[in-house]
Amino acid sequence: MEEEEEQALLEHLATLQWRCCKGKVGAMELQKIVAAIETAAKRNGVVNGELYREMHALYHAVVEAMQGVTRGQVELGDFMRTVGLRFAVVRGMPYENEAEGEWIAVALYGTIGAPIRGLEHETIGLGINHM
């Protein structure tokens, strides 16, 4: 995405009063991926790290997204697999009825494969959870 497109998207999300962040992570361990995404979300004010329900919702969205990345078997290092991922976290109220509350989504895109350059392929995952 070009800078102009990204800026337009961020401005649109701001008008909706949605919060978001993005980043990159590479690892052979799920806990490192979860930690990187949680840290980015906390630092950018997408979630309040002191509220259990917010961190719990984010955790489940990350794990659901990782199920897509790993095609259902959320195992990496034990199977000699590694990932290099870009991520985005978005939080907002997607429904007109305010009673539906806030939702959080985690999108992952990158590569997965053996920890040898050239032996990986593209992958994608999406996780969505209510707050």
mmCIF file of N, CA and C in Angstrom:
data_model
loop_
_atom_site.group_PDB
_atom_site.id
_atom_site.type_symbol
_atom_site.label_atom_id
_atom_site.label_comp_id
_atom_site.label_asym_id
_atom_site.label_seq_id
_atom_site.Cartn_x
_atom_site.Cartn_y
_atom_site.Cartn_z
ATOM 1 N N MET A 1 0.848 -1.169 0.000
ATOM 2 C CA MET A 1 0.000 0.000 0.000
ATOM 3 C C MET A 1 0.897 1.236 0.000
ATOM 4 N N GLU A 2 0.600 2.153 -0.875
ATOM 5 C CA GLU A 2 1.374 3.381 -0.939
ATOM 6 C C GLU A 2 1.038 4.278 0.244
ATOM 7 N N GLU A 3 1.948 5.222 0.529
ATOM 8 C CA GLU A 3 1.762 6.095 1.688
ATOM 9 C C GLU A 3 0.463 6.883 1.624
ATOM 10 N N GLU A 4 0.105 7.367 0.433
ATOM 11 C CA GLU A 4 -1.122 8.152 0.286
ATOM 12 C C GLU A 4 -2.357 7.303 0.600
ATOM 13 N N GLU A 5 -2.367 6.066 0.109
ATOM 14 C CA GLU A 5 -3.483 5.164 0.386
ATOM 15 C C GLU A 5 -3.571 4.843 1.870
ATOM 16 N N GLU A 6 -2.409 4.582 2.459
ATOM 17 C CA GLU A 6 -2.383 4.259 3.887
ATOM 18 C C GLU A 6 -2.872 5.442 4.714
ATOM 19 N N GLN A 7 -2.448 6.647 4.362
ATOM 20 C CA GLN A 7 -2.871 7.835 5.094
ATOM 21 C C GLN A 7 -4.378 8.044 4.969
ATOM 22 N N ALA A 8 -4.923 7.816 3.782
ATOM 23 C CA ALA A 8 -6.373 7.949 3.581
ATOM 24 C C ALA A 8 -7.128 6.924 4.426
ATOM 25 N N LEU A 9 -6.598 5.706 4.494
ATOM 26 C CA LEU A 9 -7.232 4.662 5.309
ATOM 27 C C LEU A 9 -7.196 5.037 6.790
ATOM 28 N N LEU A 10 -6.052 5.514 7.263
ATOM 29 C CA LEU A 10 -5.932 5.914 8.667
ATOM 30 C C LEU A 10 -6.883 7.059 9.004
ATOM 31 N N GLU A 11 -7.034 8.005 8.076
ATOM 32 C CA GLU A 11 -7.956 9.116 8.298
ATOM 33 C C GLU A 11 -9.397 8.617 8.356
ATOM 34 N N HIS A 12 -9.742 7.668 7.491
ATOM 35 C CA HIS A 12 -11.094 7.096 7.502
ATOM 36 C C HIS A 12 -11.356 6.368 8.824
ATOM 37 N N LEU A 13 -10.390 5.575 9.288
ATOM 38 C CA LEU A 13 -10.550 4.874 10.562
ATOM 39 C C LEU A 13 -10.711 5.866 11.707
ATOM 40 N N ALA A 14 -9.982 6.977 11.642
ATOM 41 C CA ALA A 14 -10.089 8.000 12.689
ATOM 42 C C ALA A 14 -11.483 8.624 12.706
ATOM 43 N N THR A 15 -12.082 8.841 11.532
ATOM 44 C CA THR A 15 -13.433 9.410 11.497
ATOM 45 C C THR A 15 -14.454 8.437 12.092
ATOM 46 N N LEU A 16 -14.176 7.137 11.982
ATOM 47 C CA LEU A 16 -15.046 6.124 12.573
ATOM 48 C C LEU A 16 -14.776 5.926 14.067
ATOM 49 N N GLN A 17 -13.737 6.582 14.567
ATOM 50 C CA GLN A 17 -13.254 6.444 15.944
ATOM 51 C C GLN A 17 -12.759 5.025 16.216
ATOM 52 N N TRP A 18 -12.138 4.421 15.207
ATOM 53 C CA TRP A 18 -11.521 3.112 15.348
ATOM 54 C C TRP A 18 -10.042 3.321 15.640
ATOM 55 N N ARG A 19 -9.439 2.360 16.333
ATOM 56 C CA ARG A 19 -8.012 2.411 16.646
ATOM 57 C C ARG A 19 -7.300 1.288 15.909
ATOM 58 N N CYS A 20 -6.048 1.528 15.558
ATOM 59 C CA CYS A 20 -5.315 0.500 14.814
ATOM 60 C C CYS A 20 -3.810 0.643 15.019
ATOM 61 N N CYS A 21 -3.103 -0.419 14.673
ATOM 62 C CA CYS A 21 -1.646 -0.403 14.649
ATOM 63 C C CYS A 21 -1.183 -1.480 13.673
ATOM 64 N N LYS A 22 0.080 -1.426 13.314
ATOM 65 C CA LYS A 22 0.645 -2.430 12.414
ATOM 66 C C LYS A 22 2.080 -2.702 12.839
ATOM 67 N N GLY A 23 2.630 -3.789 12.325
ATOM 68 C CA GLY A 23 4.002 -4.137 12.659
ATOM 69 C C GLY A 23 4.456 -5.375 11.917
ATOM 70 N N LYS A 24 5.628 -5.854 12.312
ATOM 71 C CA LYS A 24 6.214 -7.052 11.717
ATOM 72 C C LYS A 24 6.713 -7.956 12.838
ATOM 73 N N VAL A 25 6.666 -9.269 12.583
ATOM 74 C CA VAL A 25 7.199 -10.227 13.537
ATOM 75 C C VAL A 25 7.668 -11.463 12.786
ATOM 76 N N GLY A 26 8.750 -12.022 13.240
ATOM 77 C CA GLY A 26 9.254 -13.277 12.686
ATOM 78 C C GLY A 26 9.662 -14.160 13.849
ATOM 79 N N ALA A 27 9.256 -15.427 13.821
ATOM 80 C CA ALA A 27 9.563 -16.303 14.950
ATOM 81 C C ALA A 27 9.261 -17.754 14.599
ATOM 82 N N MET A 28 9.767 -18.615 15.450
ATOM 83 C CA MET A 28 9.445 -20.040 15.379
ATOM 84 C C MET A 28 8.580 -20.449 16.564
ATOM 85 N N GLU A 29 8.165 -19.463 17.384
ATOM 86 C CA GLU A 29 7.388 -19.757 18.591
ATOM 87 C C GLU A 29 6.147 -18.866 18.651
ATOM 88 N N LEU A 30 5.000 -19.487 18.887
ATOM 89 C CA LEU A 30 3.738 -18.761 18.945
ATOM 90 C C LEU A 30 3.767 -17.666 20.005
ATOM 91 N N GLN A 31 4.350 -17.945 21.168
ATOM 92 C CA GLN A 31 4.323 -16.955 22.247
ATOM 93 C C GLN A 31 5.055 -15.673 21.863
ATOM 94 N N LYS A 32 6.061 -15.762 20.999
ATOM 95 C CA LYS A 32 6.769 -14.555 20.555
ATOM 96 C C LYS A 32 5.901 -13.733 19.610
ATOM 97 N N ILE A 33 5.121 -14.418 18.792
ATOM 98 C CA ILE A 33 4.216 -13.721 17.879
ATOM 99 C C ILE A 33 3.115 -13.025 18.678
ATOM 100 N N VAL A 34 2.515 -13.738 19.608
ATOM 101 C CA VAL A 34 1.475 -13.161 20.466
ATOM 102 C C VAL A 34 2.032 -11.959 21.223
ATOM 103 N N ALA A 35 3.218 -12.103 21.787
ATOM 104 C CA ALA A 35 3.824 -11.016 22.570
ATOM 105 C C ALA A 35 4.092 -9.784 21.711
ATOM 106 N N ALA A 36 4.583 -9.970 20.503
ATOM 107 C CA ALA A 36 4.873 -8.831 19.622
ATOM 108 C C ALA A 36 3.596 -8.074 19.265
ATOM 109 N N ILE A 37 2.536 -8.817 18.959
ATOM 110 C CA ILE A 37 1.274 -8.176 18.582
ATOM 111 C C ILE A 37 0.633 -7.499 19.787
ATOM 112 N N GLU A 38 0.651 -8.163 20.942
ATOM 113 C CA GLU A 38 0.097 -7.560 22.154
ATOM 114 C C GLU A 38 0.854 -6.292 22.524
ATOM 115 N N THR A 39 2.177 -6.326 22.437
ATOM 116 C CA THR A 39 2.993 -5.156 22.772
ATOM 117 C C THR A 39 2.676 -3.990 21.844
ATOM 118 N N ALA A 40 2.583 -4.251 20.549
ATOM 119 C CA ALA A 40 2.262 -3.180 19.597
ATOM 120 C C ALA A 40 0.883 -2.598 19.884
ATOM 121 N N ALA A 41 -0.092 -3.468 20.164
ATOM 122 C CA ALA A 41 -1.455 -2.999 20.432
ATOM 123 C C ALA A 41 -1.506 -2.156 21.702
ATOM 124 N N LYS A 42 -0.765 -2.556 22.736
ATOM 125 C CA LYS A 42 -0.731 -1.780 23.977
ATOM 126 C C LYS A 42 -0.040 -0.438 23.761
ATOM 127 N N ARG A 43 1.119 -0.458 23.117
ATOM 128 C CA ARG A 43 1.891 0.773 22.909
ATOM 129 C C ARG A 43 1.150 1.796 22.057
ATOM 130 N N ASN A 44 0.320 1.321 21.150
ATOM 131 C CA ASN A 44 -0.402 2.218 20.247
ATOM 132 C C ASN A 44 -1.812 2.535 20.725
ATOM 133 N N GLY A 45 -2.153 2.114 21.934
ATOM 134 C CA GLY A 45 -3.439 2.462 22.520
ATOM 135 C C GLY A 45 -4.636 1.742 21.923
ATOM 136 N N VAL A 46 -4.392 0.625 21.228
ATOM 137 C CA VAL A 46 -5.499 -0.148 20.673
ATOM 138 C C VAL A 46 -6.203 -0.917 21.785
ATOM 139 N N VAL A 47 -5.430 -1.416 22.749
ATOM 140 C CA VAL A 47 -5.984 -2.092 23.921
ATOM 141 C C VAL A 47 -5.357 -1.514 25.176
ATOM 142 N N ASN A 48 -6.062 -1.666 26.284
ATOM 143 C CA ASN A 48 -5.540 -1.287 27.591
ATOM 144 C C ASN A 48 -4.967 -2.561 28.206
ATOM 145 N N GLY A 49 -3.661 -2.616 28.367
ATOM 146 C CA GLY A 49 -2.987 -3.798 28.879
ATOM 147 C C GLY A 49 -3.352 -4.175 30.294
ATOM 148 N N GLU A 50 -4.030 -3.282 31.005
ATOM 149 C CA GLU A 50 -4.413 -3.565 32.381
ATOM 150 C C GLU A 50 -5.823 -4.143 32.492
ATOM 151 N N LEU A 51 -6.541 -4.187 31.376
ATOM 152 C CA LEU A 51 -7.899 -4.747 31.389
ATOM 153 C C LEU A 51 -7.871 -6.155 30.810
ATOM 154 N N TYR A 52 -8.209 -7.118 31.648
ATOM 155 C CA TYR A 52 -8.150 -8.520 31.240
ATOM 156 C C TYR A 52 -9.003 -8.795 30.009
ATOM 157 N N ARG A 53 -10.232 -8.289 29.971
ATOM 158 C CA ARG A 53 -11.127 -8.612 28.861
ATOM 159 C C ARG A 53 -10.581 -8.123 27.532
ATOM 160 N N GLU A 54 -9.873 -7.001 27.528
ATOM 161 C CA GLU A 54 -9.294 -6.493 26.284
ATOM 162 C C GLU A 54 -8.123 -7.362 25.830
ATOM 163 N N MET A 55 -7.261 -7.730 26.763
ATOM 164 C CA MET A 55 -6.116 -8.573 26.411
ATOM 165 C C MET A 55 -6.580 -9.975 26.009
ATOM 166 N N HIS A 56 -7.620 -10.461 26.662
ATOM 167 C CA HIS A 56 -8.158 -11.781 26.351
ATOM 168 C C HIS A 56 -8.757 -11.797 24.938
ATOM 169 N N ALA A 57 -9.504 -10.764 24.590
ATOM 170 C CA ALA A 57 -10.085 -10.673 23.251
ATOM 171 C C ALA A 57 -8.987 -10.594 22.192
ATOM 172 N N LEU A 58 -7.953 -9.806 22.458
ATOM 173 C CA LEU A 58 -6.839 -9.691 21.514
ATOM 174 C C LEU A 58 -6.129 -11.031 21.358
ATOM 175 N N TYR A 59 -5.877 -11.714 22.473
ATOM 176 C CA TYR A 59 -5.209 -13.023 22.431
ATOM 177 C C TYR A 59 -5.974 -13.991 21.527
ATOM 178 N N HIS A 60 -7.294 -14.062 21.704
ATOM 179 C CA HIS A 60 -8.079 -14.997 20.902
ATOM 180 C C HIS A 60 -8.094 -14.609 19.421
ATOM 181 N N ALA A 61 -8.087 -13.323 19.128
ATOM 182 C CA ALA A 61 -8.026 -12.885 17.735
ATOM 183 C C ALA A 61 -6.685 -13.273 17.113
ATOM 184 N N VAL A 62 -5.601 -13.156 17.872
ATOM 185 C CA VAL A 62 -4.273 -13.544 17.372
ATOM 186 C C VAL A 62 -4.219 -15.049 17.112
ATOM 187 N N VAL A 63 -4.697 -15.843 18.062
ATOM 188 C CA VAL A 63 -4.658 -17.306 17.901
ATOM 189 C C VAL A 63 -5.517 -17.735 16.712
ATOM 190 N N GLU A 64 -6.677 -17.110 16.539
ATOM 191 C CA GLU A 64 -7.533 -17.429 15.397
ATOM 192 C C GLU A 64 -6.830 -17.081 14.085
ATOM 193 N N ALA A 65 -6.153 -15.947 14.046
ATOM 194 C CA ALA A 65 -5.413 -15.558 12.842
ATOM 195 C C ALA A 65 -4.276 -16.539 12.576
ATOM 196 N N MET A 66 -3.620 -17.003 13.637
ATOM 197 C CA MET A 66 -2.524 -17.964 13.468
ATOM 198 C C MET A 66 -3.036 -19.308 12.954
ATOM 199 N N GLN A 67 -4.270 -19.656 13.267
ATOM 200 C CA GLN A 67 -4.840 -20.888 12.722
ATOM 201 C C GLN A 67 -4.921 -20.799 11.204
ATOM 202 N N GLY A 68 -5.223 -19.620 10.683
ATOM 203 C CA GLY A 68 -5.226 -19.430 9.242
ATOM 204 C C GLY A 68 -3.827 -19.520 8.659
ATOM 205 N N VAL A 69 -2.873 -18.883 9.327
ATOM 206 C CA VAL A 69 -1.477 -18.888 8.869
ATOM 207 C C VAL A 69 -0.925 -20.309 8.809
ATOM 208 N N THR A 70 -1.229 -21.104 9.839
ATOM 209 C CA THR A 70 -0.659 -22.455 9.942
ATOM 210 C C THR A 70 -1.594 -23.539 9.422
ATOM 211 N N ARG A 71 -2.701 -23.137 8.806
ATOM 212 C CA ARG A 71 -3.691 -24.068 8.258
ATOM 213 C C ARG A 71 -4.260 -25.006 9.315
ATOM 214 N N GLY A 72 -4.504 -24.458 10.495
ATOM 215 C CA GLY A 72 -5.190 -25.218 11.524
ATOM 216 C C GLY A 72 -4.324 -25.841 12.598
ATOM 217 N N GLN A 73 -3.064 -26.077 12.315
ATOM 218 C CA GLN A 73 -2.164 -26.647 13.327
ATOM 219 C C GLN A 73 -1.220 -25.552 13.805
ATOM 220 N N VAL A 74 -1.576 -24.939 14.925
ATOM 221 C CA VAL A 74 -0.787 -23.807 15.412
ATOM 222 C C VAL A 74 0.489 -24.326 16.069
ATOM 223 N N GLU A 75 1.348 -24.904 15.255
ATOM 224 C CA GLU A 75 2.656 -25.410 15.677
ATOM 225 C C GLU A 75 3.692 -24.825 14.733
ATOM 226 N N LEU A 76 4.780 -24.373 15.290
ATOM 227 C CA LEU A 76 5.832 -23.799 14.446
ATOM 228 C C LEU A 76 7.157 -24.520 14.684
ATOM 229 N N GLY A 77 7.898 -24.083 15.671
ATOM 230 C CA GLY A 77 9.240 -24.606 15.919
ATOM 231 C C GLY A 77 9.315 -26.104 16.086
ATOM 232 N N ASP A 78 8.313 -26.693 16.755
ATOM 233 C CA ASP A 78 8.319 -28.145 16.952
ATOM 234 C C ASP A 78 8.261 -28.897 15.631
ATOM 235 N N PHE A 79 7.687 -28.264 14.610
ATOM 236 C CA PHE A 79 7.606 -28.868 13.274
ATOM 237 C C PHE A 79 8.641 -28.279 12.328
ATOM 238 N N MET A 80 9.610 -27.567 12.893
ATOM 239 C CA MET A 80 10.659 -26.916 12.105
ATOM 240 C C MET A 80 10.067 -25.956 11.074
ATOM 241 N N ARG A 81 9.097 -25.160 11.527
ATOM 242 C CA ARG A 81 8.500 -24.124 10.688
ATOM 243 C C ARG A 81 8.761 -22.768 11.328
ATOM 244 N N THR A 82 8.932 -21.776 10.489
ATOM 245 C CA THR A 82 9.110 -20.412 10.949
ATOM 246 C C THR A 82 8.207 -19.504 10.138
ATOM 247 N N VAL A 83 7.871 -18.357 10.695
ATOM 248 C CA VAL A 83 7.049 -17.392 9.981
ATOM 249 C C VAL A 83 7.720 -16.027 9.979
ATOM 250 N N GLY A 84 7.465 -15.282 8.939
ATOM 251 C CA GLY A 84 7.824 -13.876 8.836
ATOM 252 C C GLY A 84 6.543 -13.158 8.455
ATOM 253 N N LEU A 85 5.985 -12.373 9.362
ATOM 254 C CA LEU A 85 4.641 -11.830 9.170
ATOM 255 C C LEU A 85 4.584 -10.319 9.339
ATOM 256 N N ARG A 86 3.703 -9.721 8.587
ATOM 257 C CA ARG A 86 3.264 -8.346 8.823
ATOM 258 C C ARG A 86 1.908 -8.494 9.505
ATOM 259 N N PHE A 87 1.610 -7.590 10.427
ATOM 260 C CA PHE A 87 0.320 -7.678 11.103
ATOM 261 C C PHE A 87 -0.338 -6.316 11.209
ATOM 262 N N ALA A 88 -1.651 -6.348 11.323
ATOM 263 C CA ALA A 88 -2.448 -5.156 11.602
ATOM 264 C C ALA A 88 -3.487 -5.535 12.638
ATOM 265 N N VAL A 89 -3.719 -4.635 13.578
ATOM 266 C CA VAL A 89 -4.747 -4.815 14.601
ATOM 267 C C VAL A 89 -5.689 -3.624 14.480
ATOM 268 N N VAL A 90 -6.992 -3.906 14.387
ATOM 269 C CA VAL A 90 -8.002 -2.849 14.258
ATOM 270 C C VAL A 90 -9.093 -3.098 15.290
ATOM 271 N N ARG A 91 -9.481 -2.028 15.972
ATOM 272 C CA ARG A 91 -10.531 -2.119 16.996
ATOM 273 C C ARG A 91 -11.580 -1.051 16.719
ATOM 274 N N GLY A 92 -12.845 -1.453 16.741
ATOM 275 C CA GLY A 92 -13.899 -0.481 16.525
ATOM 276 C C GLY A 92 -15.274 -1.087 16.700
ATOM 277 N N MET A 93 -16.267 -0.280 16.336
ATOM 278 C CA MET A 93 -17.664 -0.698 16.429
ATOM 279 C C MET A 93 -18.210 -0.845 15.013
ATOM 280 N N PRO A 94 -18.198 -2.059 14.463
ATOM 281 C CA PRO A 94 -18.591 -2.245 13.062
ATOM 282 C C PRO A 94 -20.097 -2.269 12.808
ATOM 283 N N TYR A 95 -20.898 -2.263 13.851
ATOM 284 C CA TYR A 95 -22.346 -2.347 13.685
ATOM 285 C C TYR A 95 -23.001 -1.020 14.044
ATOM 286 N N GLU A 96 -24.094 -0.715 13.374
ATOM 287 C CA GLU A 96 -24.825 0.519 13.663
ATOM 288 C C GLU A 96 -25.457 0.477 15.054
ATOM 289 N N ASN A 97 -25.869 -0.706 15.494
ATOM 290 C CA ASN A 97 -26.468 -0.869 16.815
ATOM 291 C C ASN A 97 -25.342 -0.880 17.855
ATOM 292 N N GLU A 98 -25.281 0.150 18.683
ATOM 293 C CA GLU A 98 -24.205 0.271 19.673
ATOM 294 C C GLU A 98 -24.196 -0.874 20.673
ATOM 295 N N ALA A 99 -25.344 -1.550 20.849
ATOM 296 C CA ALA A 99 -25.413 -2.674 21.784
ATOM 297 C C ALA A 99 -24.505 -3.823 21.349
ATOM 298 N N GLU A 100 -24.131 -3.862 20.063
ATOM 299 C CA GLU A 100 -23.220 -4.906 19.564
ATOM 300 C C GLU A 100 -21.812 -4.715 20.111
ATOM 301 N N GLY A 101 -21.483 -3.519 20.560
ATOM 302 C CA GLY A 101 -20.198 -3.253 21.188
ATOM 303 C C GLY A 101 -19.010 -3.221 20.246
ATOM 304 N N GLU A 102 -17.839 -3.205 20.869
ATOM 305 C CA GLU A 102 -16.587 -3.140 20.116
ATOM 306 C C GLU A 102 -16.087 -4.527 19.736
ATOM 307 N N TRP A 103 -15.370 -4.571 18.628
ATOM 308 C CA TRP A 103 -14.749 -5.789 18.134
ATOM 309 C C TRP A 103 -13.292 -5.497 17.836
ATOM 310 N N ILE A 104 -12.470 -6.531 17.843
ATOM 311 C CA ILE A 104 -11.055 -6.381 17.514
ATOM 312 C C ILE A 104 -10.694 -7.418 16.452
ATOM 313 N N ALA A 105 -9.892 -7.009 15.482
ATOM 314 C CA ALA A 105 -9.483 -7.902 14.397
ATOM 315 C C ALA A 105 -7.969 -7.874 14.266
ATOM 316 N N VAL A 106 -7.403 -9.041 13.974
ATOM 317 C CA VAL A 106 -5.968 -9.180 13.734
ATOM 318 C C VAL A 106 -5.796 -9.821 12.364
ATOM 319 N N ALA A 107 -5.060 -9.150 11.497
ATOM 320 C CA ALA A 107 -4.757 -9.684 10.168
ATOM 321 C C ALA A 107 -3.264 -9.966 10.091
ATOM 322 N N LEU A 108 -2.914 -11.135 9.574
ATOM 323 C CA LEU A 108 -1.521 -11.544 9.422
ATOM 324 C C LEU A 108 -1.258 -11.899 7.959
ATOM 325 N N TYR A 109 -0.127 -11.471 7.447
ATOM 326 C CA TYR A 109 0.261 -11.825 6.080
ATOM 327 C C TYR A 109 1.777 -11.961 6.030
ATOM 328 N N GLY A 110 2.259 -12.981 5.354
ATOM 329 C CA GLY A 110 3.703 -13.142 5.230
ATOM 330 C C GLY A 110 4.069 -14.487 4.660
ATOM 331 N N THR A 111 5.124 -15.064 5.235
ATOM 332 C CA THR A 111 5.605 -16.355 4.753
ATOM 333 C C THR A 111 5.703 -17.346 5.901
ATOM 334 N N ILE A 112 5.604 -18.626 5.545
ATOM 335 C CA ILE A 112 5.768 -19.715 6.493
ATOM 336 C C ILE A 112 6.532 -20.820 5.785
ATOM 337 N N GLY A 113 7.367 -21.516 6.524
ATOM 338 C CA GLY A 113 8.091 -22.632 5.931
ATOM 339 C C GLY A 113 9.263 -23.060 6.784
ATOM 340 N N ALA A 114 10.092 -23.906 6.200
ATOM 341 C CA ALA A 114 11.295 -24.362 6.890
ATOM 342 C C ALA A 114 12.196 -23.154 7.150
ATOM 343 N N PRO A 115 12.993 -23.211 8.209
ATOM 344 C CA PRO A 115 13.850 -22.060 8.532
ATOM 345 C C PRO A 115 15.061 -21.949 7.594
ATOM 346 N N ILE A 116 14.814 -22.102 6.308
ATOM 347 C CA ILE A 116 15.855 -21.968 5.285
ATOM 348 C C ILE A 116 15.278 -21.072 4.198
ATOM 349 N N ARG A 117 15.986 -19.987 3.880
ATOM 350 C CA ARG A 117 15.494 -19.044 2.876
ATOM 351 C C ARG A 117 15.227 -19.768 1.555
ATOM 352 N N GLY A 118 14.060 -19.479 0.996
ATOM 353 C CA GLY A 118 13.671 -20.091 -0.263
ATOM 354 C C GLY A 118 12.749 -21.290 -0.100
ATOM 355 N N LEU A 119 12.610 -21.793 1.113
ATOM 356 C CA LEU A 119 11.741 -22.942 1.356
ATOM 357 C C LEU A 119 10.441 -22.552 2.043
ATOM 358 N N GLU A 120 10.027 -21.300 1.842
ATOM 359 C CA GLU A 120 8.792 -20.833 2.462
ATOM 360 C C GLU A 120 7.770 -20.486 1.383
ATOM 361 N N HIS A 121 6.534 -20.284 1.795
ATOM 362 C CA HIS A 121 5.482 -19.851 0.881
ATOM 363 C C HIS A 121 4.626 -18.808 1.577
ATOM 364 N N GLU A 122 3.812 -18.109 0.798
ATOM 365 C CA GLU A 122 2.958 -17.074 1.355
ATOM 366 C C GLU A 122 1.855 -17.682 2.212
ATOM 367 N N THR A 123 1.405 -16.889 3.164
ATOM 368 C CA THR A 123 0.336 -17.326 4.056
ATOM 369 C C THR A 123 -0.433 -16.107 4.546
ATOM 370 N N ILE A 124 -1.644 -16.355 5.013
ATOM 371 C CA ILE A 124 -2.489 -15.266 5.496
ATOM 372 C C ILE A 124 -3.419 -15.797 6.583
ATOM 373 N N GLY A 125 -3.795 -14.943 7.519
ATOM 374 C CA GLY A 125 -4.731 -15.342 8.563
ATOM 375 C C GLY A 125 -5.490 -14.136 9.081
ATOM 376 N N LEU A 126 -6.718 -14.372 9.538
ATOM 377 C CA LEU A 126 -7.554 -13.305 10.076
ATOM 378 C C LEU A 126 -8.260 -13.818 11.318
ATOM 379 N N GLY A 127 -8.230 -13.041 12.370
ATOM 380 C CA GLY A 127 -8.953 -13.379 13.596
ATOM 381 C C GLY A 127 -9.785 -12.188 14.042
ATOM 382 N N ILE A 128 -11.018 -12.445 14.427
ATOM 383 C CA ILE A 128 -11.924 -11.379 14.874
ATOM 384 C C ILE A 128 -12.588 -11.831 16.164
ATOM 385 N N ASN A 129 -12.653 -10.937 17.142
ATOM 386 C CA ASN A 129 -13.265 -11.281 18.420
ATOM 387 C C ASN A 129 -13.985 -10.066 18.985
ATOM 388 N N HIS A 130 -15.047 -10.301 19.735
ATOM 389 C CA HIS A 130 -15.759 -9.211 20.398
ATOM 390 C C HIS A 130 -15.011 -8.796 21.642
ATOM 391 N N MET A 131 -15.144 -7.544 22.004
ATOM 392 C CA MET A 131 -14.483 -7.037 23.207
ATOM 393 C C MET A 131 -15.421 -7.270 24.385
#
